[in-house]
Coordinates of C-alpha atoms in Angstrom, one line a residue:
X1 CA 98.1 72.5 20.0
X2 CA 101.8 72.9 18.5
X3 CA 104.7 71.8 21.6
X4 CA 106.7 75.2 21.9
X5 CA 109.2 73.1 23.9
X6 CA 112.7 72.6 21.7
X7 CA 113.6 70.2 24.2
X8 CA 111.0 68.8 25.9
X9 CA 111.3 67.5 30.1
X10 CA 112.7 63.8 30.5
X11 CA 109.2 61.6 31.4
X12 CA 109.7 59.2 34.3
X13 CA 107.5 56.2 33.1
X14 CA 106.1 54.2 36.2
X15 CA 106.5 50.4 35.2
X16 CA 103.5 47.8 35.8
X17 CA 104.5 44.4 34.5
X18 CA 101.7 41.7 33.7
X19 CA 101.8 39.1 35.8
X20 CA 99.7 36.3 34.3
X21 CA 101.5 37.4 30.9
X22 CA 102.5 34.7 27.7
X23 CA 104.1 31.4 29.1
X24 CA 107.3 31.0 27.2
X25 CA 105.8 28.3 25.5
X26 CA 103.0 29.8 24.5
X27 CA 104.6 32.8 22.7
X28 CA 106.7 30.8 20.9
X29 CA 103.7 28.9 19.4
X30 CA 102.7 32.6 18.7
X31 CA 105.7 33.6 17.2
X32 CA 105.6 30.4 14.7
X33 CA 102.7 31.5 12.9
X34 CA 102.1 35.4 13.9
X35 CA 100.2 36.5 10.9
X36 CA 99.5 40.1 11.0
X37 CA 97.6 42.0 14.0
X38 CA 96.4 39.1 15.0
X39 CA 98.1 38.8 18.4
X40 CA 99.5 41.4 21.0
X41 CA 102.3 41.7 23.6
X42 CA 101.6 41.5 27.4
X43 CA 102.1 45.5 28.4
X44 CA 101.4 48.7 26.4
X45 CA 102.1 52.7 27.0
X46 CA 99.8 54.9 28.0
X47 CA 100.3 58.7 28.5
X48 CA 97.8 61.2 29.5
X49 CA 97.5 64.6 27.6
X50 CA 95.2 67.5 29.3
X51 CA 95.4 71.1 28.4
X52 CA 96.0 72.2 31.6
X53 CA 99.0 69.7 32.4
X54 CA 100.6 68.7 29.0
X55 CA 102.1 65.4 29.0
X56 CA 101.9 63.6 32.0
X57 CA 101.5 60.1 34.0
X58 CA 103.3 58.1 31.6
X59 CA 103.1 55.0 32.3
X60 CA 104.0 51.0 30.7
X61 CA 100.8 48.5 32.1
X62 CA 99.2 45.4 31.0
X63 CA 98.0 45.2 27.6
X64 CA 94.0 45.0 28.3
X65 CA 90.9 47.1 27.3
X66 CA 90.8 51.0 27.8
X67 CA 88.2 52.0 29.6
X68 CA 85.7 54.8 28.3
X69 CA 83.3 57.4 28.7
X70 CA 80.3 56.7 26.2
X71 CA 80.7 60.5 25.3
X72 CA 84.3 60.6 24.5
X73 CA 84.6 62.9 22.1
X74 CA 86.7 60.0 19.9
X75 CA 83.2 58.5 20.0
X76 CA 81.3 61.2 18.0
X77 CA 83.9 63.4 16.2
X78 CA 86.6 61.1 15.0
X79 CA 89.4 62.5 16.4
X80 CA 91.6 60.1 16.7
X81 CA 95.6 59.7 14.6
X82 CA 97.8 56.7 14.6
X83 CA 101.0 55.9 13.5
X84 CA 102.7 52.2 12.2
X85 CA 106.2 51.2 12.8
X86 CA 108.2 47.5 12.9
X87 CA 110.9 46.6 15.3
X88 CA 113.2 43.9 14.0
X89 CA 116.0 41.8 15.6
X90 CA 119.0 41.6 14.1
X91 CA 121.3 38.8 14.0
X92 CA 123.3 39.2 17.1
X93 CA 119.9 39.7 18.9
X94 CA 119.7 43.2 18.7
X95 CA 116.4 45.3 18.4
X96 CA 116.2 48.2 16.1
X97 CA 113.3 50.3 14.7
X98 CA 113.4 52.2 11.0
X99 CA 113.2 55.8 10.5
X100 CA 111.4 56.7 13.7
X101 CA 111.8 60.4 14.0
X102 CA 110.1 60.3 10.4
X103 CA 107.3 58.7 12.2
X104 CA 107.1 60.9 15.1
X105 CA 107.4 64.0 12.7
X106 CA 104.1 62.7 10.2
X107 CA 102.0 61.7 13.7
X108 CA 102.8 65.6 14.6
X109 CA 101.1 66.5 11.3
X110 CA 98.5 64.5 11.6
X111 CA 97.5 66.1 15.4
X112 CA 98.1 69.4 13.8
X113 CA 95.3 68.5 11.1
X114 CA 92.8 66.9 13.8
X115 CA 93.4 69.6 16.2
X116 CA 95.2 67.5 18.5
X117 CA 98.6 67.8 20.6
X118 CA 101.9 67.2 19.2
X119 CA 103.9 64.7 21.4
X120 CA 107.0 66.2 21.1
X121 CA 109.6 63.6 19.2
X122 CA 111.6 62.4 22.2
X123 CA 108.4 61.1 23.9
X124 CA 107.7 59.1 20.9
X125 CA 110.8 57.4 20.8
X126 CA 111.3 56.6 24.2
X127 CA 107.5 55.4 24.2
X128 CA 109.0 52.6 22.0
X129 CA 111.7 51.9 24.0
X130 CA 109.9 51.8 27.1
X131 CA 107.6 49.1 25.3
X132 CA 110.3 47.0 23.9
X133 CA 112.1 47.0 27.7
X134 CA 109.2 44.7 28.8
X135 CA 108.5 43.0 25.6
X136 CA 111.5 42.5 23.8
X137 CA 110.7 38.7 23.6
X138 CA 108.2 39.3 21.4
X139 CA 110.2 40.4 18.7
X140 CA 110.6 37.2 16.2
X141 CA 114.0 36.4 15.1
X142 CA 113.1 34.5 11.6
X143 CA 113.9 35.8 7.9
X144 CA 111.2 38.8 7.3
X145 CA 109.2 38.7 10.3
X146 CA 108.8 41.8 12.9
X147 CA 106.8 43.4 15.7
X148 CA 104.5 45.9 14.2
X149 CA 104.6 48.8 16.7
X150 CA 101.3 50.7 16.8
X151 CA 101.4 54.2 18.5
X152 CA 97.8 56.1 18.4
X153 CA 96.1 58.9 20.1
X154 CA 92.7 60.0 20.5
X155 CA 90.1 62.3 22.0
X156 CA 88.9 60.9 25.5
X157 CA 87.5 63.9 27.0
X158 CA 83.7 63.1 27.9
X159 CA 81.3 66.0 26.3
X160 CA 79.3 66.7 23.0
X161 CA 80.3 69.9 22.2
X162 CA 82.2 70.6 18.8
X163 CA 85.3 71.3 19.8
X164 CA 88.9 70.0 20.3
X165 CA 89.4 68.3 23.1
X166 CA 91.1 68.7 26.3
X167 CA 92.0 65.4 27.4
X168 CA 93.8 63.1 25.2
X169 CA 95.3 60.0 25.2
X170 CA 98.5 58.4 23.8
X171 CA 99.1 54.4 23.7
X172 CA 101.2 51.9 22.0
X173 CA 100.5 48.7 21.6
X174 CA 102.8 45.9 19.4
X175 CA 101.6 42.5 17.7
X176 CA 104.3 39.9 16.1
X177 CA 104.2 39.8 12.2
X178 CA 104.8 37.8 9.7
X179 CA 103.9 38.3 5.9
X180 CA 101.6 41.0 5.0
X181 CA 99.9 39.1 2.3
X182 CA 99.1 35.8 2.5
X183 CA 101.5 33.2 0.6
X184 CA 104.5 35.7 1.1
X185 CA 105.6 38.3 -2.0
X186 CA 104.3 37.7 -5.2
X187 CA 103.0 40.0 -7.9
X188 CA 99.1 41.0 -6.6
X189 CA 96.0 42.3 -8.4
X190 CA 94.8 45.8 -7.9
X191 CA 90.8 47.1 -7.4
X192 CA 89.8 50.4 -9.1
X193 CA 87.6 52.1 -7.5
X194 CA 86.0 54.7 -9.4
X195 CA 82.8 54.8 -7.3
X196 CA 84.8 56.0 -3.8
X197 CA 87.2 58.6 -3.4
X198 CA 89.6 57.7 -0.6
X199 CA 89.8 61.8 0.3
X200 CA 89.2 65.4 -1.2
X201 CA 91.1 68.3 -1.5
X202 CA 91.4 70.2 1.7
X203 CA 90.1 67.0 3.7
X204 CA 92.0 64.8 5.9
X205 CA 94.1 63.0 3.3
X206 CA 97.6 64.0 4.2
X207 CA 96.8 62.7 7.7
X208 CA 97.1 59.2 9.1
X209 CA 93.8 59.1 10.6
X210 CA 91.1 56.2 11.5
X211 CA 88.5 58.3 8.8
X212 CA 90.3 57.8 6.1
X213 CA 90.7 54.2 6.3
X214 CA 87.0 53.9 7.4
X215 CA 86.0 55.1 4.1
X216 CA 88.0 52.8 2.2
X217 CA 86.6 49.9 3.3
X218 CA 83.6 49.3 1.7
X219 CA 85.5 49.3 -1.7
X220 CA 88.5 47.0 0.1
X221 CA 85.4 44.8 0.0
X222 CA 85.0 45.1 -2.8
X223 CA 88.4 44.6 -4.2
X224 CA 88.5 41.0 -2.4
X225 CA 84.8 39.8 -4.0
X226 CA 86.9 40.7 -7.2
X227 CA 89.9 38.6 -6.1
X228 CA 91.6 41.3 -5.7
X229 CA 94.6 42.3 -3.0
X230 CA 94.2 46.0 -3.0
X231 CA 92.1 48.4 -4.4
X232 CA 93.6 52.1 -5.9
X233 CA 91.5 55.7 -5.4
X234 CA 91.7 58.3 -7.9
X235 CA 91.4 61.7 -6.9
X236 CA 87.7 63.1 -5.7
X237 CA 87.6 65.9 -8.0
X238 CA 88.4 64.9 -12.0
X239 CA 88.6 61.2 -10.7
X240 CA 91.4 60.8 -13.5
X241 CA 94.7 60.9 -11.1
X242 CA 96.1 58.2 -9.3
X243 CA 96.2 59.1 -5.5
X244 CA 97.3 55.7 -3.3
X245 CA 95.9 52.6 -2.4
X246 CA 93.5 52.2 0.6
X247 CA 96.7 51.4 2.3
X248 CA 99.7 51.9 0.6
X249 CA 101.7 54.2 -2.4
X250 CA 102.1 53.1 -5.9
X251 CA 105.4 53.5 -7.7
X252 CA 105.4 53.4 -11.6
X253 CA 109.0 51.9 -12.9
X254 CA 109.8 53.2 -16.7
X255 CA 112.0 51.7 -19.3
X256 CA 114.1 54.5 -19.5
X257 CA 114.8 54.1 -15.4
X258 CA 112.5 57.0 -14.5
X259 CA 110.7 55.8 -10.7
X260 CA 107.5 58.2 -10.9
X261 CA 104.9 58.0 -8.0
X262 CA 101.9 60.2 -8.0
X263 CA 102.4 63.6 -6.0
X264 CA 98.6 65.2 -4.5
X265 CA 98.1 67.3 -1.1
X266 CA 95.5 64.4 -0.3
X267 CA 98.1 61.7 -0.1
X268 CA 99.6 60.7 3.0
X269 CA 103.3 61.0 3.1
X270 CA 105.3 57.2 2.8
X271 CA 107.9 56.6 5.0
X272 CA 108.7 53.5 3.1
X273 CA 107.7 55.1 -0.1
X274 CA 110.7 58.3 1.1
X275 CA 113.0 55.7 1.7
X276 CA 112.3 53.9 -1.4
X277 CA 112.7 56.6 -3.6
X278 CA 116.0 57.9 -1.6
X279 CA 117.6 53.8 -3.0
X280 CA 116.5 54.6 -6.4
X281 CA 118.4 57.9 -6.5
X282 CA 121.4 56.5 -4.8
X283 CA 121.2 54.1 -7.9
X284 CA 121.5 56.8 -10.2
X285 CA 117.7 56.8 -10.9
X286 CA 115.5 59.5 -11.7
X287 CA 112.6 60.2 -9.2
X288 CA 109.6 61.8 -9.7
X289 CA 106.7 63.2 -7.6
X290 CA 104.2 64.4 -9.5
X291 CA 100.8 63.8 -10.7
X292 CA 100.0 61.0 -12.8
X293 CA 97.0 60.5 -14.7
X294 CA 95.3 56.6 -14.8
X295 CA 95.8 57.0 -18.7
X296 CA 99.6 57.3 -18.4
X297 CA 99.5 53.6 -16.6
X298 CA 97.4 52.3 -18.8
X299 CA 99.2 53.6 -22.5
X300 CA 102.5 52.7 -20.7
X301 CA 101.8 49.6 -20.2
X302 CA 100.3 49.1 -23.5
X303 CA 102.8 50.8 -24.9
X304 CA 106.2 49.1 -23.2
X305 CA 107.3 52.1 -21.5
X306 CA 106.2 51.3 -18.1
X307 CA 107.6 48.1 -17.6
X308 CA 107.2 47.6 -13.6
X309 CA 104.5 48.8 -11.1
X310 CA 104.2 48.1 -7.3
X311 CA 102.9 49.1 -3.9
X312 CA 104.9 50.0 -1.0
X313 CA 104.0 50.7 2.6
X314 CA 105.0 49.4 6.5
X315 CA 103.2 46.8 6.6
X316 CA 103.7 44.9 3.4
X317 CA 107.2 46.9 2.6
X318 CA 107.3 46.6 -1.8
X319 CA 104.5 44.6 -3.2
X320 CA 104.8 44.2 -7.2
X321 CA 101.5 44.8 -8.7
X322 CA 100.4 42.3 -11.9
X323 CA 97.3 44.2 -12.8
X324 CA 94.9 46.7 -12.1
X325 CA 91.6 46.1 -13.1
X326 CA 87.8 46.7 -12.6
X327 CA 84.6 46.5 -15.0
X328 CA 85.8 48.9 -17.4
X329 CA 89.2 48.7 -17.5
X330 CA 92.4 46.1 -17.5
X331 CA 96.2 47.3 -17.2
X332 CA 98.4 44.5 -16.6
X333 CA 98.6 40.4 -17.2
X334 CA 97.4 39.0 -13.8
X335 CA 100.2 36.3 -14.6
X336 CA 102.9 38.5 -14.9
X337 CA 105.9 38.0 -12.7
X338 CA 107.6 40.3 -10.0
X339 CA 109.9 43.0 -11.6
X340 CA 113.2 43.0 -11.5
X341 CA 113.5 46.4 -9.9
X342 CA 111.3 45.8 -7.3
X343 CA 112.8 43.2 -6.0
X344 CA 116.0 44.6 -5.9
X345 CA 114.4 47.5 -4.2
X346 CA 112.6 45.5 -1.8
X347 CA 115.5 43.3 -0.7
X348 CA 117.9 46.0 -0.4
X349 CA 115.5 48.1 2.3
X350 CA 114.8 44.7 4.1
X351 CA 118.2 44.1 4.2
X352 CA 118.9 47.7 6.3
X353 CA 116.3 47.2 8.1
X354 CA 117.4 43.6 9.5
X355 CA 120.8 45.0 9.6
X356 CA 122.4 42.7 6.9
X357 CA 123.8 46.0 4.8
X358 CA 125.4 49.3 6.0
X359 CA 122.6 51.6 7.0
X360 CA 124.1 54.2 4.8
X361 CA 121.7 56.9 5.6
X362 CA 121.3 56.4 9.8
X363 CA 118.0 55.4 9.5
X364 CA 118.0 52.3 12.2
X365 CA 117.7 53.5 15.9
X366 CA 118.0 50.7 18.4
X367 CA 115.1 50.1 21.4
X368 CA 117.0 47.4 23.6
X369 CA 119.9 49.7 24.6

């Protein structure tokens, strides 16, 4: 399934705008309140994938539904990968993305792992661009709001046989956002689950695919019946190491200035989590990947030496975490406020991103030009 192409053809997309699209006024009642995934833009891209033809009839249409064969093979064997990106306007007016060949490098691993085909990075990128050139106005312009930009890809190829398919499809669709959790930053609680592991060894971990969030939500459930923001997996096999949460990575902060997060071949990779750890070493900081055991949270909070923990991911960008807690066990005051590195941290990425610092590292690549 692997592109052998170094440099992939130009794709000439064909352009269909919506013509009873948003009013103007109605958008911008949108864009007041957006929440998050809650509304879409007027127009998505679609391309076709077919192993015969490769990437073909790309194409920007009307956002509306997909139509599909009851025996797609997304349908019955899950195979189906998606990515999640923001666009953000900068003060001039500007639109810029964060980090996308990152993106379009982790949605390669993830078809590798589901036995799909890699869309070859260039076609990602211009996929965005190719959205933004029709909805661009959809794109809010106040402090720490963005366009999520959701690229996906599944299985569409109509049979019941267990095998990869042959047909595929590749869309992306965008919806205005505002804060991830509700009532803005503030220091959350954390679920444990001990009951669910979020993925095994050997499984589908590493991979951004629709299984693994499937699984975790029955104990997301259960983490809000609890009050709780989040809820945290340990790994499926000793169930004592941290892995992630059912959305995000956790970073441990330590007294002496060590930034740990835990390090498994079941954890998917962070973009923001790679770009977090790169500000802490440009700090002087000392990162470190490895494993991480729940009893090393718990003594070093008990014990002063961890003296910050929080979550970090696209959506909600840093998140400090308060406490993590289920019927056995407690780390954390619930009260306790935000830490002082992460919201250094957190303000510092947000401010590349937006474009209000130097983007030291040439991680911004802008859509609207």
């Amino acid at each position: 399934m692997t592109n052998t192409e170094s440099t992939p053809a130009p794709l000439d997309f064909a352009v269909t705008r919506n013509l009873v699209g948003t009013s103007d006024a109605a958008r911008a009642e949108i864009l007041a309140d957006p929440g998050f995934g809650n509304h879409f833009t007027d127009h998505m891209v679609d391309i076709c994938w077919s192993a015969k033809g490769g990437w073909h009839r790309p194409r920007v249409q009307p956002y509306g539904p997909i139509p599909l064969d009851p025996a797609a093979a997304v349908l019955h064997y899950s195979q189906t990968i998606f990515e999640g990106m923001k666009a953000y306007r900068h003060e001039d007016g500007s639109i810029w993305t964060f980090r996308p060949e990152a993106n379009a490098a982790r949605m390669q691993r993830s078809a590798r792992r589901l036995a799909l085909p890699e869309l070859p990075t260039e076609y990602f990128i211009e996929s965005l661009r190719q959205l933004i050139a029709v909805d661009g106005d959809w794109v809010p312009s106040e402090e720490d709001e963005s366009l999520y930009i959701r690229p996906f890809m599944f299985a569409k190829e109509a049979f019941l046989g267990v095998r990869a398919a042959e047909k595929v499809a590749y869309y992306v669709i965008a919806s205005p956002a505002g804060a991830y959790f509700p009532g803005g930053v503030k220091p959350i609680s954390i679920w444990l689950s001990t009951d669910y592991a979020r993925a095994g060894r050997g499984g589908t971990g590493a991979a951004k695919t629709g299984g693994n969030y499937a699984s975790s939500l029955l104990p997301q459930a259960e983490a809000y019946k609890q009050g709780c923001a989040q809820v945290l997996f340990l790994d499926s096999a000793e169930g004592k190491y941290l892995e992630e949460l059912g959305g995000m990575n956790v970073v441990l902060v330590y007294k002496d200035g060590r930034v740990v997060t835990p390090e498994s071949p079941s954890i998917l990779e962070g973009i923001t989590l790679d770009s977090v750890l790169q500000l802490a070493r440009d700090r002087g900081l000392q990162v470190e990947q490895r494993r991480v055991t729940l009893a090393e949270w718990q003594e070093g909070v008990a014990s002063g030496d961890i003296t910050e923990v929080f979550a970090c991911g696209t959506a909600a960008v840093i998140t400090p975490i308060a406490q993590l807690r289920n019927n056995e066990v407690t780390i954390g005051d619930a009260d306790a406020p935000a830490g002082e590195l992460t919201m250094s941290l957190r303000e510092e990425l947000t401010d590349i991103q937006y474009g209000r610092r130097p983007d030291k590292h040439g991680w911004l690549t802008r859509l609207d030009a």
